[in-house]
Amino acid sequence: MPPFLPLTRRDLLTGSALLAGAALLPRVARAAVGEGTAVSLSAGPARANLAGTGFPDTAVWAYDGRIPGPELRFRQGDTARIAFANGLPEATTIHWHGLRVPNAMDGVPGPSQPPVPAGGRFDYEFPLKDAGTFWYHPHVNSGVQVAHGLTGAFIVEEREPIRVDRDLLWLLGDWRLTREAELAGGFGHPMDATHAGRIGNTVTINGAVRDSVPVRAGERVRLRLINAANARVFALDFQGHAPRVIALDGQPVTPHAPADGKVVLGPGQRADLVIDMEGRPGEGFDVVDGFYPRMAYRLTRLTYSAEAPLRDSPLDAPIALAANPLPEPELAGAVRQDVVLDGGMHGAMPKGAGPRGPFWALNGVAAMNHQSMGHHLEPLITVKRGQTQVTAFVNETGWWHPMHLHGFPFRVLSRNGRPAEHREWRDTVLLGPRETAEIAFVAEEAGDWMLHCHVLEHQETGMMAVLRVTA
Ligand code: C2O
Ligand code: CU
């Protein structure tokens, strides 16, 4: 990890321009709110300084030339129109992770659309039913394209937002870099694919290693966290602070302190936190990621400006978000279809596994990613539109899997047989080795929807399936 940030940034940290310190955060492209015209977005090769001073730029693939891509911001009830141009040397699509979009706008090659060829264009358009923190990324050759930097935040603002002093976004990226800060090769290597996936060696916040994030005593911050890594799981400890979780995967949840004080985020997952900056002017507090035993490291440090506190006691204002208009599962009439996760190193590998896979299976079926391109995968599960479905994900492997369902946020009903404390809505549920999670959702819209592990190296070596909703 590089030891320093550029001097210019350090200078800023001591200056009184600190809280204009939003200046330290990435420039964001704000979609003009309520405007009827399309936002244009392109993907293509670019260079970016990820690792910091003293390290050369890294050749990446980026949306609009930036890592991460522009923050797309709309308001609930608006229609998003995104005119996409593919400047990559290969085909791609964009998937709007967690958003309830029509099937044809979901970005899955095959069921939703043909892949957008190199040099091609595609217009995405969908109404924004839900407010929250979402993100976008390719759904073609994802392990390679996401690891090259093709990720961005998609924020849908509430019509009546909660009161905070600042709304911050940390899109967490994980890169496997060489000493020269080039992207290391070996994408999809069986050593990654059969184990925990491509875990990197350089963790970025909004596209750069950041040793400090400026804050002011007394302010209330809404922090939107997005795990955009291929495979890394985070468990964030905000030392000296008491964050409250107000949304998970974009969906409001009863505000609560994270279990054991750690905000756990599997690949694909998001969390919105409210943090009151209760330190004193001039203090600093580490944010530590301790997910992997014996590999804890300092993600960044909350650095308090010298300014007098913004207020003497924490802001006295409600932090609960209004629920999104999701259809409530009707458990009494639910159909039940379980999904058993199998495979991986030390596990039951699918029959006929070759040196490149498949290594994983869902209910004994291994679907390799490329089979979703050009023609449809056979559905693993079929359900009628409007039906409530209950599914237990049963992880029979020795590995972590963030299981993601397209199309329909689901409620988490139970974990390992015990009722879930918050019955939270999610689009991605993280399963530890040998864990079980039971979810419920209403199959709202007809079509073929993907169900897959969001460790992209697992997805691409067998851990994906289609859920078909028939009209
Ligand atoms: Cu974010 Cu199918 O994935
Ligand atoms: Cu997995």
Tab-separated table of C-alpha atoms and ligand atoms in Angstrom:
chain	number	residue	atom	x	y	z
A	1	MET	CA	0.000	0.000	0.000
A	2	PRO	CA	1.367	3.410	-0.836
A	3	PRO	CA	2.314	5.399	2.239
A	4	PHE	CA	1.289	8.902	1.185
A	5	LEU	CA	-1.351	10.921	-0.492
A	6	PRO	CA	-0.253	13.749	-2.764
A	7	LEU	CA	1.099	16.772	-0.926
A	8	THR	CA	-1.580	18.990	-2.311
A	9	ARG	CA	-4.173	16.925	-0.548
A	10	ARG	CA	-2.277	17.084	2.719
A	11	ASP	CA	-2.054	20.844	2.424
A	12	LEU	CA	-5.773	21.012	1.990
A	13	LEU	CA	-6.320	18.971	5.111
A	14	THR	CA	-4.796	21.653	7.314
A	15	GLY	CA	-6.461	24.517	5.521
A	16	SER	CA	-9.721	26.053	6.519
A	17	ALA	CA	-11.045	25.137	3.118
A	18	LEU	CA	-11.447	21.757	4.731
A	19	LEU	CA	-15.147	21.410	4.644
A	20	ALA	CA	-15.256	22.597	1.170
A	21	GLY	CA	-13.414	19.287	1.579
A	22	ALA	CA	-16.140	17.909	-0.563
A	23	ALA	CA	-13.468	19.045	-3.008
A	24	LEU	CA	-11.419	16.058	-1.881
A	25	LEU	CA	-14.130	13.724	-2.882
A	26	PRO	CA	-14.446	12.689	-6.457
A	27	ARG	CA	-16.075	14.964	-8.910
A	28	VAL	CA	-19.470	13.660	-9.656
A	29	ALA	CA	-21.552	14.030	-12.711
A	30	ARG	CA	-24.964	14.953	-11.445
A	31	ALA	CA	-27.770	14.068	-13.709
A	32	ALA	CA	-29.880	17.153	-14.033
A	33	VAL	CA	-32.841	16.412	-11.817
A	34	GLY	CA	-36.177	16.104	-13.537
A	35	GLU	CA	-34.691	16.823	-16.913
A	36	GLY	CA	-36.147	14.923	-19.809
A	37	THR	CA	-32.988	14.483	-21.836
A	38	ALA	CA	-30.732	11.471	-21.709
A	39	VAL	CA	-27.507	11.316	-19.749
A	40	SER	CA	-24.750	10.069	-21.988
A	41	LEU	CA	-22.347	7.498	-20.676
A	42	SER	CA	-19.471	5.803	-22.450
A	43	ALA	CA	-17.133	2.960	-21.574
A	44	GLY	CA	-13.561	2.854	-22.803
A	45	PRO	CA	-9.876	2.538	-21.969
A	46	ALA	CA	-8.417	5.219	-19.680
A	47	ARG	CA	-5.598	5.788	-17.230
A	48	ALA	CA	-6.082	6.521	-13.548
A	49	ASN	CA	-3.894	7.079	-10.529
A	50	LEU	CA	-5.237	4.501	-8.122
A	51	ALA	CA	-2.334	3.806	-5.820
A	52	GLY	CA	-1.249	7.368	-5.041
A	53	THR	CA	1.877	9.498	-5.234
A	54	GLY	CA	4.985	7.707	-6.331
A	55	PHE	CA	2.982	5.190	-8.286
A	56	PRO	CA	2.364	5.412	-12.008
A	57	ASP	CA	-1.112	5.582	-13.428
A	58	THR	CA	-2.872	2.314	-14.117
A	59	ALA	CA	-4.368	1.389	-17.475
A	60	VAL	CA	-8.045	0.801	-16.708
A	61	TRP	CA	-11.421	0.592	-18.387
A	62	ALA	CA	-13.695	3.359	-17.227
A	63	TYR	CA	-17.094	4.970	-17.661
A	64	ASP	CA	-16.582	8.491	-18.987
A	65	GLY	CA	-12.827	8.123	-18.391
A	66	ARG	CA	-13.198	8.136	-14.604
A	67	ILE	CA	-12.745	5.670	-11.774
A	68	PRO	CA	-15.339	5.095	-10.543
A	69	GLY	CA	-17.759	6.108	-13.277
A	70	PRO	CA	-19.874	9.230	-12.846
A	71	GLU	CA	-22.297	9.176	-9.970
A	72	LEU	CA	-25.692	9.066	-11.627
A	73	ARG	CA	-28.209	10.856	-9.443
A	74	PHE	CA	-31.933	11.044	-9.966
A	75	ARG	CA	-35.035	11.499	-7.860
A	76	GLN	CA	-37.589	8.847	-7.022
A	77	GLY	CA	-40.391	8.901	-9.551
A	78	ASP	CA	-38.199	10.264	-12.345
A	79	THR	CA	-37.378	8.316	-15.468
A	80	ALA	CA	-33.711	7.541	-16.060
A	81	ARG	CA	-32.528	7.795	-19.664
A	82	ILE	CA	-28.968	6.773	-20.315
A	83	ALA	CA	-27.508	6.850	-23.801
A	84	PHE	CA	-24.651	4.387	-23.655
A	85	ALA	CA	-21.748	4.148	-26.097
A	86	ASN	CA	-19.324	1.239	-25.972
A	87	GLY	CA	-15.745	2.352	-26.637
A	88	LEU	CA	-14.255	-0.858	-25.230
A	89	PRO	CA	-12.439	-3.333	-27.458
A	90	GLU	CA	-15.107	-5.930	-26.620
A	91	ALA	CA	-18.852	-6.308	-26.105
A	92	THR	CA	-20.486	-5.178	-22.886
A	93	THR	CA	-23.832	-4.259	-21.273
A	94	ILE	CA	-24.835	-2.277	-18.216
A	95	HIS	CA	-26.712	-3.858	-15.342
A	96	TRP	CA	-28.409	-1.485	-12.882
A	97	HIS	CA	-27.756	-3.445	-9.734
A	98	GLY	CA	-30.676	-3.443	-7.292
A	99	LEU	CA	-32.994	-1.231	-9.325
A	100	ARG	CA	-36.386	-2.599	-10.271
A	101	VAL	CA	-36.203	-2.120	-14.025
A	102	PRO	CA	-38.122	-3.745	-16.887
A	103	ASN	CA	-36.517	-7.014	-17.957
A	104	ALA	CA	-35.370	-5.559	-21.280
A	105	MET	CA	-33.397	-2.842	-19.425
A	106	ASP	CA	-31.680	-5.210	-16.981
A	107	GLY	CA	-28.470	-5.503	-18.983
A	108	VAL	CA	-28.251	-9.279	-19.038
A	109	PRO	CA	-26.931	-10.516	-22.393
A	110	GLY	CA	-29.475	-12.951	-23.753
A	111	PRO	CA	-32.629	-12.463	-21.711
A	112	SER	CA	-32.548	-8.631	-21.757
A	113	GLN	CA	-30.625	-7.580	-24.834
A	114	PRO	CA	-27.894	-8.636	-27.212
A	115	PRO	CA	-24.470	-7.581	-25.926
A	116	VAL	CA	-23.526	-4.077	-27.101
A	117	PRO	CA	-20.649	-4.719	-29.525
A	118	ALA	CA	-17.418	-2.716	-29.508
A	119	GLY	CA	-18.331	0.627	-31.042
A	120	GLY	CA	-22.054	-0.010	-30.477
A	121	ARG	CA	-24.681	1.984	-28.605
A	122	PHE	CA	-27.694	1.216	-26.469
A	123	ASP	CA	-30.312	3.453	-24.886
A	124	TYR	CA	-31.413	2.485	-21.414
A	125	GLU	CA	-34.638	3.926	-20.058
A	126	PHE	CA	-36.538	2.989	-16.926
A	127	PRO	CA	-38.756	4.551	-14.264
A	128	LEU	CA	-37.261	4.918	-10.799
A	129	LYS	CA	-39.668	3.202	-8.441
A	130	ASP	CA	-37.361	3.058	-5.443
A	131	ALA	CA	-35.144	5.604	-3.733
A	132	GLY	CA	-31.778	4.419	-2.455
A	133	THR	CA	-28.148	3.584	-3.096
A	134	PHE	CA	-27.663	1.404	-6.162
A	135	TRP	CA	-24.830	0.876	-8.625
A	136	TYR	CA	-24.077	-0.057	-12.206
A	137	HIS	CA	-21.594	-2.411	-13.825
A	138	PRO	CA	-21.242	-4.630	-16.925
A	139	HIS	CA	-22.856	-8.057	-17.158
A	140	VAL	CA	-20.586	-9.409	-19.900
A	141	ASN	CA	-17.180	-10.859	-19.019
A	142	SER	CA	-17.849	-9.286	-15.622
A	143	GLY	CA	-14.832	-10.708	-13.821
A	144	VAL	CA	-12.539	-8.899	-16.261
A	145	GLN	CA	-14.598	-5.770	-16.909
A	146	VAL	CA	-15.391	-4.967	-13.267
A	147	ALA	CA	-11.792	-5.649	-12.221
A	148	HIS	CA	-10.724	-3.136	-14.879
A	149	GLY	CA	-12.775	-0.421	-13.205
A	150	LEU	CA	-16.203	-0.429	-14.859
A	151	THR	CA	-18.309	0.455	-11.826
A	152	GLY	CA	-20.307	3.493	-10.754
A	153	ALA	CA	-22.856	4.631	-8.185
A	154	PHE	CA	-26.519	5.149	-9.023
A	155	ILE	CA	-28.273	7.229	-6.393
A	156	VAL	CA	-32.008	7.782	-6.308
A	157	GLU	CA	-32.888	10.558	-3.886
A	158	GLU	CA	-35.956	10.395	-1.685
A	159	ARG	CA	-38.642	12.970	-2.381
A	160	GLU	CA	-38.372	13.836	1.300
A	161	PRO	CA	-34.822	13.096	2.401
A	162	ILE	CA	-33.796	12.844	6.034
A	163	ARG	CA	-31.913	15.787	7.450
A	164	VAL	CA	-28.121	15.446	7.410
A	165	ASP	CA	-25.291	17.925	6.980
A	166	ARG	CA	-23.565	15.998	4.223
A	167	ASP	CA	-24.366	13.070	1.965
A	168	LEU	CA	-21.167	11.139	1.277
A	169	LEU	CA	-20.497	8.204	-0.992
A	170	TRP	CA	-17.715	5.652	-0.701
A	171	LEU	CA	-17.599	3.265	-3.605
A	172	LEU	CA	-15.150	0.607	-2.444
A	173	GLY	CA	-12.940	-0.932	-5.113
A	174	ASP	CA	-10.383	-3.710	-4.810
A	175	TRP	CA	-7.518	-4.020	-7.271
A	176	ARG	CA	-4.838	-6.594	-7.814
A	177	LEU	CA	-1.878	-4.490	-8.903
A	178	THR	CA	1.730	-5.271	-9.699
A	179	ARG	CA	4.565	-3.279	-8.103
A	180	GLU	CA	4.403	-0.979	-11.137
A	181	ALA	CA	0.702	-0.381	-10.444
A	182	GLU	CA	-0.344	-2.298	-13.547
A	183	LEU	CA	-3.396	-4.531	-13.297
A	184	ALA	CA	-2.115	-8.029	-12.601
A	185	GLY	CA	-3.207	-10.596	-15.191
A	186	GLY	CA	-4.514	-14.067	-14.538
A	187	PHE	CA	-8.207	-13.156	-14.704
A	188	GLY	CA	-10.429	-16.111	-13.929
A	189	HIS	CA	-7.459	-18.166	-12.712
A	190	PRO	CA	-8.690	-21.460	-11.246
A	191	MET	CA	-6.799	-20.679	-8.036
A	192	ASP	CA	-9.144	-17.709	-7.554
A	193	ALA	CA	-12.213	-19.279	-9.081
A	194	THR	CA	-12.130	-22.377	-6.850
A	195	HIS	CA	-11.346	-20.381	-3.702
A	196	ALA	CA	-12.498	-16.910	-2.577
A	197	GLY	CA	-12.344	-15.181	-5.984
A	198	ARG	CA	-9.992	-12.486	-7.234
A	199	ILE	CA	-9.172	-10.619	-4.039
A	200	GLY	CA	-6.841	-7.681	-4.652
A	201	ASN	CA	-4.058	-5.931	-2.793
A	202	THR	CA	-5.141	-2.293	-3.125
A	203	VAL	CA	-8.435	-1.034	-1.740
A	204	THR	CA	-9.733	2.274	-3.047
A	205	ILE	CA	-12.418	4.689	-1.909
A	206	ASN	CA	-13.931	6.389	-4.947
A	207	GLY	CA	-11.024	5.283	-7.113
A	208	ALA	CA	-8.031	6.202	-4.953
A	209	VAL	CA	-6.207	5.000	-1.880
A	210	ARG	CA	-7.187	7.629	0.715
A	211	ASP	CA	-5.363	7.904	3.992
A	212	SER	CA	-7.713	10.544	5.258
A	213	VAL	CA	-11.280	11.736	4.879
A	214	PRO	CA	-12.032	15.201	6.292
A	215	VAL	CA	-14.908	15.642	8.727
A	216	ARG	CA	-16.101	18.348	11.098
A	217	ALA	CA	-16.985	17.928	14.745
A	218	GLY	CA	-20.728	17.879	15.349
A	219	GLU	CA	-21.827	17.243	11.796
A	220	ARG	CA	-24.189	14.455	10.819
A	221	VAL	CA	-23.153	12.538	7.740
A	222	ARG	CA	-25.103	10.087	5.640
A	223	LEU	CA	-22.490	7.691	4.300
A	224	ARG	CA	-23.459	5.529	1.356
A	225	LEU	CA	-21.211	2.468	1.065
A	226	ILE	CA	-21.036	0.352	-2.075
A	227	ASN	CA	-18.953	-2.801	-2.336
A	228	ALA	CA	-17.965	-2.839	-6.016
A	229	ALA	CA	-15.144	-5.372	-5.574
A	230	ASN	CA	-14.987	-8.611	-7.581
A	231	ALA	CA	-14.624	-10.735	-4.473
A	232	ARG	CA	-13.493	-8.907	-1.333
A	233	VAL	CA	-15.821	-8.812	1.674
A	234	PHE	CA	-15.517	-5.823	4.027
A	235	ALA	CA	-16.222	-5.547	7.758
A	236	LEU	CA	-15.810	-1.874	8.613
A	237	ASP	CA	-15.191	-0.675	12.133
A	238	PHE	CA	-15.616	3.099	12.530
A	239	GLN	CA	-13.473	3.512	15.614
A	240	GLY	CA	-14.729	6.085	18.109
A	241	HIS	CA	-18.084	6.401	16.335
A	242	ALA	CA	-21.499	4.788	16.553
A	243	PRO	CA	-22.846	4.447	13.015
A	244	ARG	CA	-26.474	3.521	12.538
A	245	VAL	CA	-27.589	1.507	9.545
A	246	ILE	CA	-30.603	3.107	7.849
A	247	ALA	CA	-30.672	1.203	4.552
A	248	LEU	CA	-29.321	-2.074	3.199
A	249	ASP	CA	-28.912	-2.658	-0.527
A	250	GLY	CA	-30.703	0.647	-1.047
A	251	GLN	CA	-33.831	-0.390	0.867
A	252	PRO	CA	-34.727	1.359	4.125
A	253	VAL	CA	-34.382	-0.705	7.303
A	254	THR	CA	-35.271	0.087	10.906
A	255	PRO	CA	-32.277	2.162	12.049
A	256	HIS	CA	-29.947	0.009	14.097
A	257	ALA	CA	-26.349	-0.337	15.215
A	258	PRO	CA	-24.455	-2.868	13.068
A	259	ALA	CA	-23.992	-6.281	14.707
A	260	ASP	CA	-20.734	-6.369	16.700
A	261	GLY	CA	-20.153	-2.777	15.611
A	262	LYS	CA	-19.000	-3.875	12.151
A	263	VAL	CA	-20.593	-2.977	8.849
A	264	VAL	CA	-20.270	-6.122	6.739
A	265	LEU	CA	-20.545	-5.777	2.962
A	266	GLY	CA	-20.259	-8.653	0.530
A	267	PRO	CA	-19.563	-7.920	-3.139
A	268	GLY	CA	-22.534	-6.097	-4.659
A	269	GLN	CA	-23.997	-5.059	-1.297
A	270	ARG	CA	-24.593	-1.517	-0.051
A	271	ALA	CA	-25.272	0.082	3.316
A	272	ASP	CA	-26.418	3.613	4.132
A	273	LEU	CA	-25.170	4.815	7.506
A	274	VAL	CA	-25.901	7.854	9.625
A	275	ILE	CA	-22.799	8.898	11.549
A	276	ASP	CA	-22.693	11.755	14.040
A	277	MET	CA	-19.156	13.095	14.160
A	278	GLU	CA	-18.759	13.038	17.903
A	279	GLY	CA	-14.989	13.495	18.052
A	280	ARG	CA	-13.307	16.779	18.921
A	281	PRO	CA	-11.733	19.285	16.538
A	282	GLY	CA	-8.286	18.114	15.456
A	283	GLU	CA	-8.835	14.455	16.365
A	284	GLY	CA	-8.492	11.508	14.029
A	285	PHE	CA	-10.130	8.068	14.058
A	286	ASP	CA	-9.276	5.035	11.977
A	287	VAL	CA	-11.748	3.139	9.876
A	288	VAL	CA	-10.503	-0.443	9.960
A	289	ASP	CA	-11.519	-3.299	7.694
A	290	GLY	CA	-11.136	-6.484	9.699
A	291	PHE	CA	-13.102	-9.003	7.672
A	292	TYR	CA	-10.250	-11.423	6.999
A	293	PRO	CA	-8.708	-12.730	10.210
A	294	ARG	CA	-5.101	-11.566	10.690
A	295	MET	CA	-5.384	-9.269	7.656
A	296	ALA	CA	-7.008	-6.204	9.197
A	297	TYR	CA	-5.833	-2.902	7.720
A	298	ARG	CA	-6.687	0.755	7.982
A	299	LEU	CA	-9.049	1.682	5.175
A	300	THR	CA	-8.837	5.387	5.956
A	301	ARG	CA	-8.945	7.846	8.819
A	302	LEU	CA	-11.677	10.320	9.722
A	303	THR	CA	-9.697	13.534	10.222
A	304	TYR	CA	-11.445	16.286	12.167
A	305	SER	CA	-10.870	19.865	11.115
A	306	ALA	CA	-9.826	22.444	13.675
A	307	GLU	CA	-13.131	24.246	13.287
A	308	ALA	CA	-15.425	24.612	16.265
A	309	PRO	CA	-18.085	21.905	16.435
A	310	LEU	CA	-21.053	22.494	14.192
A	311	ARG	CA	-23.344	21.802	17.158
A	312	ASP	CA	-22.899	20.748	20.772
A	313	SER	CA	-25.019	17.641	20.849
A	314	PRO	CA	-26.001	15.360	17.996
A	315	LEU	CA	-28.664	16.676	15.653
A	316	ASP	CA	-32.097	15.892	17.012
A	317	ALA	CA	-33.845	14.800	13.819
A	318	PRO	CA	-35.363	11.499	12.695
A	319	ILE	CA	-33.125	9.156	10.702
A	320	ALA	CA	-35.636	6.544	9.565
A	321	LEU	CA	-36.252	6.543	5.815
A	322	ALA	CA	-39.696	6.091	4.302
A	323	ALA	CA	-40.202	2.599	2.875
A	324	ASN	CA	-40.086	2.042	-0.875
A	325	PRO	CA	-43.299	0.828	-2.559
A	326	LEU	CA	-42.329	-2.857	-2.656
A	327	PRO	CA	-44.964	-5.582	-2.830
A	328	GLU	CA	-45.091	-7.402	0.498
A	329	PRO	CA	-44.580	-11.188	0.254
A	330	GLU	CA	-47.662	-13.162	1.277
A	331	LEU	CA	-46.153	-16.041	3.154
A	332	ALA	CA	-49.408	-17.923	3.624
A	333	GLY	CA	-49.733	-18.666	-0.081
A	334	ALA	CA	-46.034	-18.848	-0.896
A	335	VAL	CA	-44.413	-21.480	-3.094
A	336	ARG	CA	-41.123	-22.816	-1.844
A	337	GLN	CA	-38.099	-23.544	-4.022
A	338	ASP	CA	-34.706	-23.906	-2.363
A	339	VAL	CA	-31.282	-23.369	-3.885
A	340	VAL	CA	-28.351	-25.473	-2.740
A	341	LEU	CA	-24.865	-24.063	-3.323
A	342	ASP	CA	-22.190	-26.627	-3.972
A	343	GLY	CA	-18.644	-26.965	-5.229
A	344	GLY	CA	-15.373	-25.144	-4.783
A	345	MET	CA	-12.080	-26.287	-3.335
A	346	HIS	CA	-12.609	-29.098	-0.830
A	347	GLY	CA	-16.236	-29.305	-1.950
A	348	ALA	CA	-18.222	-31.410	-4.363
A	349	MET	CA	-17.082	-30.150	-7.771
A	350	PRO	CA	-19.622	-30.494	-10.572
A	351	LYS	CA	-19.305	-33.621	-12.701
A	352	GLY	CA	-17.133	-33.176	-15.739
A	353	ALA	CA	-15.242	-30.184	-14.320
A	354	GLY	CA	-12.310	-29.312	-16.555
A	355	PRO	CA	-9.259	-27.226	-15.701
A	356	ARG	CA	-11.259	-23.978	-16.259
A	357	GLY	CA	-14.401	-25.180	-14.571
A	358	PRO	CA	-17.177	-25.416	-13.903
A	359	PHE	CA	-16.269	-25.418	-10.242
A	360	TRP	CA	-19.595	-24.508	-8.656
A	361	ALA	CA	-23.224	-25.494	-9.012
A	362	LEU	CA	-26.703	-24.407	-7.920
A	363	ASN	CA	-29.010	-27.371	-7.291
A	364	GLY	CA	-26.439	-29.487	-9.064
A	365	VAL	CA	-26.504	-27.407	-12.259
A	366	ALA	CA	-23.407	-25.505	-13.345
A	367	ALA	CA	-24.059	-22.627	-15.765
A	368	MET	CA	-20.992	-20.962	-17.188
A	369	ASN	CA	-21.378	-17.281	-17.890
A	370	HIS	CA	-20.819	-17.418	-21.632
A	371	GLN	CA	-23.809	-19.674	-22.023
A	372	SER	CA	-26.006	-16.728	-21.204
A	373	MET	CA	-24.721	-14.873	-24.244
A	374	GLY	CA	-26.519	-15.401	-27.506
A	375	HIS	CA	-28.990	-17.905	-26.131
A	376	HIS	CA	-31.006	-18.341	-23.018
A	377	LEU	CA	-30.027	-20.460	-20.081
A	378	GLU	CA	-32.648	-23.016	-19.149
A	379	PRO	CA	-34.444	-21.759	-16.035
A	380	LEU	CA	-33.451	-23.372	-12.754
A	381	ILE	CA	-36.645	-22.145	-11.125
A	382	THR	CA	-39.973	-21.160	-12.659
A	383	VAL	CA	-42.622	-19.182	-10.839
A	384	LYS	CA	-45.873	-17.461	-11.836
A	385	ARG	CA	-46.066	-13.709	-11.940
A	386	GLY	CA	-47.557	-12.241	-8.776
A	387	GLN	CA	-46.669	-15.340	-6.788
A	388	THR	CA	-44.785	-15.068	-3.489
A	389	GLN	CA	-41.784	-17.352	-3.429
A	390	VAL	CA	-39.793	-18.470	-0.400
A	391	THR	CA	-36.278	-19.694	-1.088
A	392	ALA	CA	-33.677	-21.019	1.294
A	393	PHE	CA	-30.121	-20.604	0.049
A	394	VAL	CA	-28.260	-23.548	1.517
A	395	ASN	CA	-24.500	-23.103	1.346
A	396	GLU	CA	-22.884	-26.521	1.416
A	397	THR	CA	-19.479	-25.092	0.516
A	398	GLY	CA	-16.617	-23.903	2.670
A	399	TRP	CA	-16.662	-20.414	1.075
A	400	TRP	CA	-18.486	-17.089	1.280
A	401	HIS	CA	-21.103	-16.331	-1.351
A	402	PRO	CA	-23.078	-13.101	-1.827
A	403	MET	CA	-26.171	-14.408	-3.652
A	404	HIS	CA	-27.791	-11.776	-5.862
A	405	LEU	CA	-31.250	-11.883	-7.404
A	406	HIS	CA	-32.101	-9.546	-10.269
A	407	GLY	CA	-35.505	-7.939	-10.606
A	408	PHE	CA	-36.969	-8.306	-7.145
A	409	PRO	CA	-35.673	-7.150	-3.800
A	410	PHE	CA	-36.404	-9.855	-1.236
A	411	ARG	CA	-36.985	-9.929	2.476
A	412	VAL	CA	-34.520	-11.929	4.566
A	413	LEU	CA	-36.732	-14.107	6.775
A	414	SER	CA	-34.249	-16.206	8.685
A	415	ARG	CA	-30.611	-17.180	8.997
A	416	ASN	CA	-29.532	-20.633	10.059
A	417	GLY	CA	-33.057	-21.335	11.236
A	418	ARG	CA	-33.327	-18.225	13.424
A	419	PRO	CA	-35.674	-15.372	12.478
A	420	ALA	CA	-33.800	-12.434	10.970
A	421	GLU	CA	-33.738	-9.541	13.402
A	422	HIS	CA	-34.662	-6.813	10.920
A	423	ARG	CA	-36.361	-8.840	8.158
A	424	GLU	CA	-34.459	-6.498	5.887
A	425	TRP	CA	-35.062	-6.044	2.187
A	426	ARG	CA	-32.004	-6.889	0.119
A	427	ASP	CA	-30.959	-7.771	-3.389
A	428	THR	CA	-27.819	-9.655	-2.304
A	429	VAL	CA	-27.541	-11.895	0.739
A	430	LEU	CA	-24.132	-12.907	2.053
A	431	LEU	CA	-23.774	-16.533	3.120
A	432	GLY	CA	-20.874	-17.729	5.212
A	433	PRO	CA	-19.525	-21.276	4.877
A	434	ARG	CA	-22.320	-23.823	5.582
A	435	GLU	CA	-24.840	-21.085	6.325
A	436	THR	CA	-28.476	-20.969	5.284
A	437	ALA	CA	-30.579	-17.880	4.611
A	438	GLU	CA	-34.264	-17.924	3.862
A	439	ILE	CA	-35.714	-15.172	1.700
A	440	ALA	CA	-39.146	-14.226	0.328
A	441	PHE	CA	-40.167	-12.078	-2.597
A	442	VAL	CA	-43.043	-11.407	-4.954
A	443	ALA	CA	-42.269	-12.352	-8.558
A	444	GLU	CA	-43.445	-8.997	-9.786
A	445	GLU	CA	-42.538	-8.996	-13.461
A	446	ALA	CA	-42.436	-11.654	-16.130
A	447	GLY	CA	-39.147	-12.567	-17.761
A	448	ASP	CA	-35.904	-14.423	-17.191
A	449	TRP	CA	-34.038	-12.965	-14.234
A	450	MET	CA	-30.513	-13.843	-13.144
A	451	LEU	CA	-29.716	-15.380	-9.819
A	452	HIS	CA	-25.993	-15.639	-9.121
A	453	CYS	CA	-23.109	-15.353	-6.739
A	454	HIS	CA	-21.580	-11.855	-6.895
A	455	VAL	CA	-18.062	-13.185	-6.422
A	456	LEU	CA	-17.586	-12.773	-10.145
A	457	GLU	CA	-15.120	-15.651	-10.458
A	458	HIS	CA	-17.732	-17.930	-8.882
A	459	GLN	CA	-20.494	-16.584	-11.101
A	460	GLU	CA	-18.454	-17.293	-14.197
A	461	THR	CA	-17.550	-20.839	-13.194
A	462	GLY	CA	-20.969	-22.240	-12.454
A	463	MET	CA	-22.709	-20.197	-9.787
A	464	MET	CA	-25.409	-18.604	-11.853
A	465	ALA	CA	-28.925	-19.508	-12.850
A	466	VAL	CA	-32.112	-18.146	-14.342
A	467	LEU	CA	-35.321	-17.599	-12.438
A	468	ARG	CA	-38.178	-17.542	-14.949
A	469	VAL	CA	-41.329	-15.611	-14.125
A	470	THR	CA	-44.180	-16.642	-16.408
A	471	ALA	CA	-47.000	-14.273	-17.221
B	1	C2O	CU1	-24.447	-6.732	-9.745
B	1	C2O	CU2	-25.997	-9.848	-11.967
B	1	C2O	O1	-25.189	-8.325	-10.858
B	2	CU	CU	-19.656	-17.464	-4.586
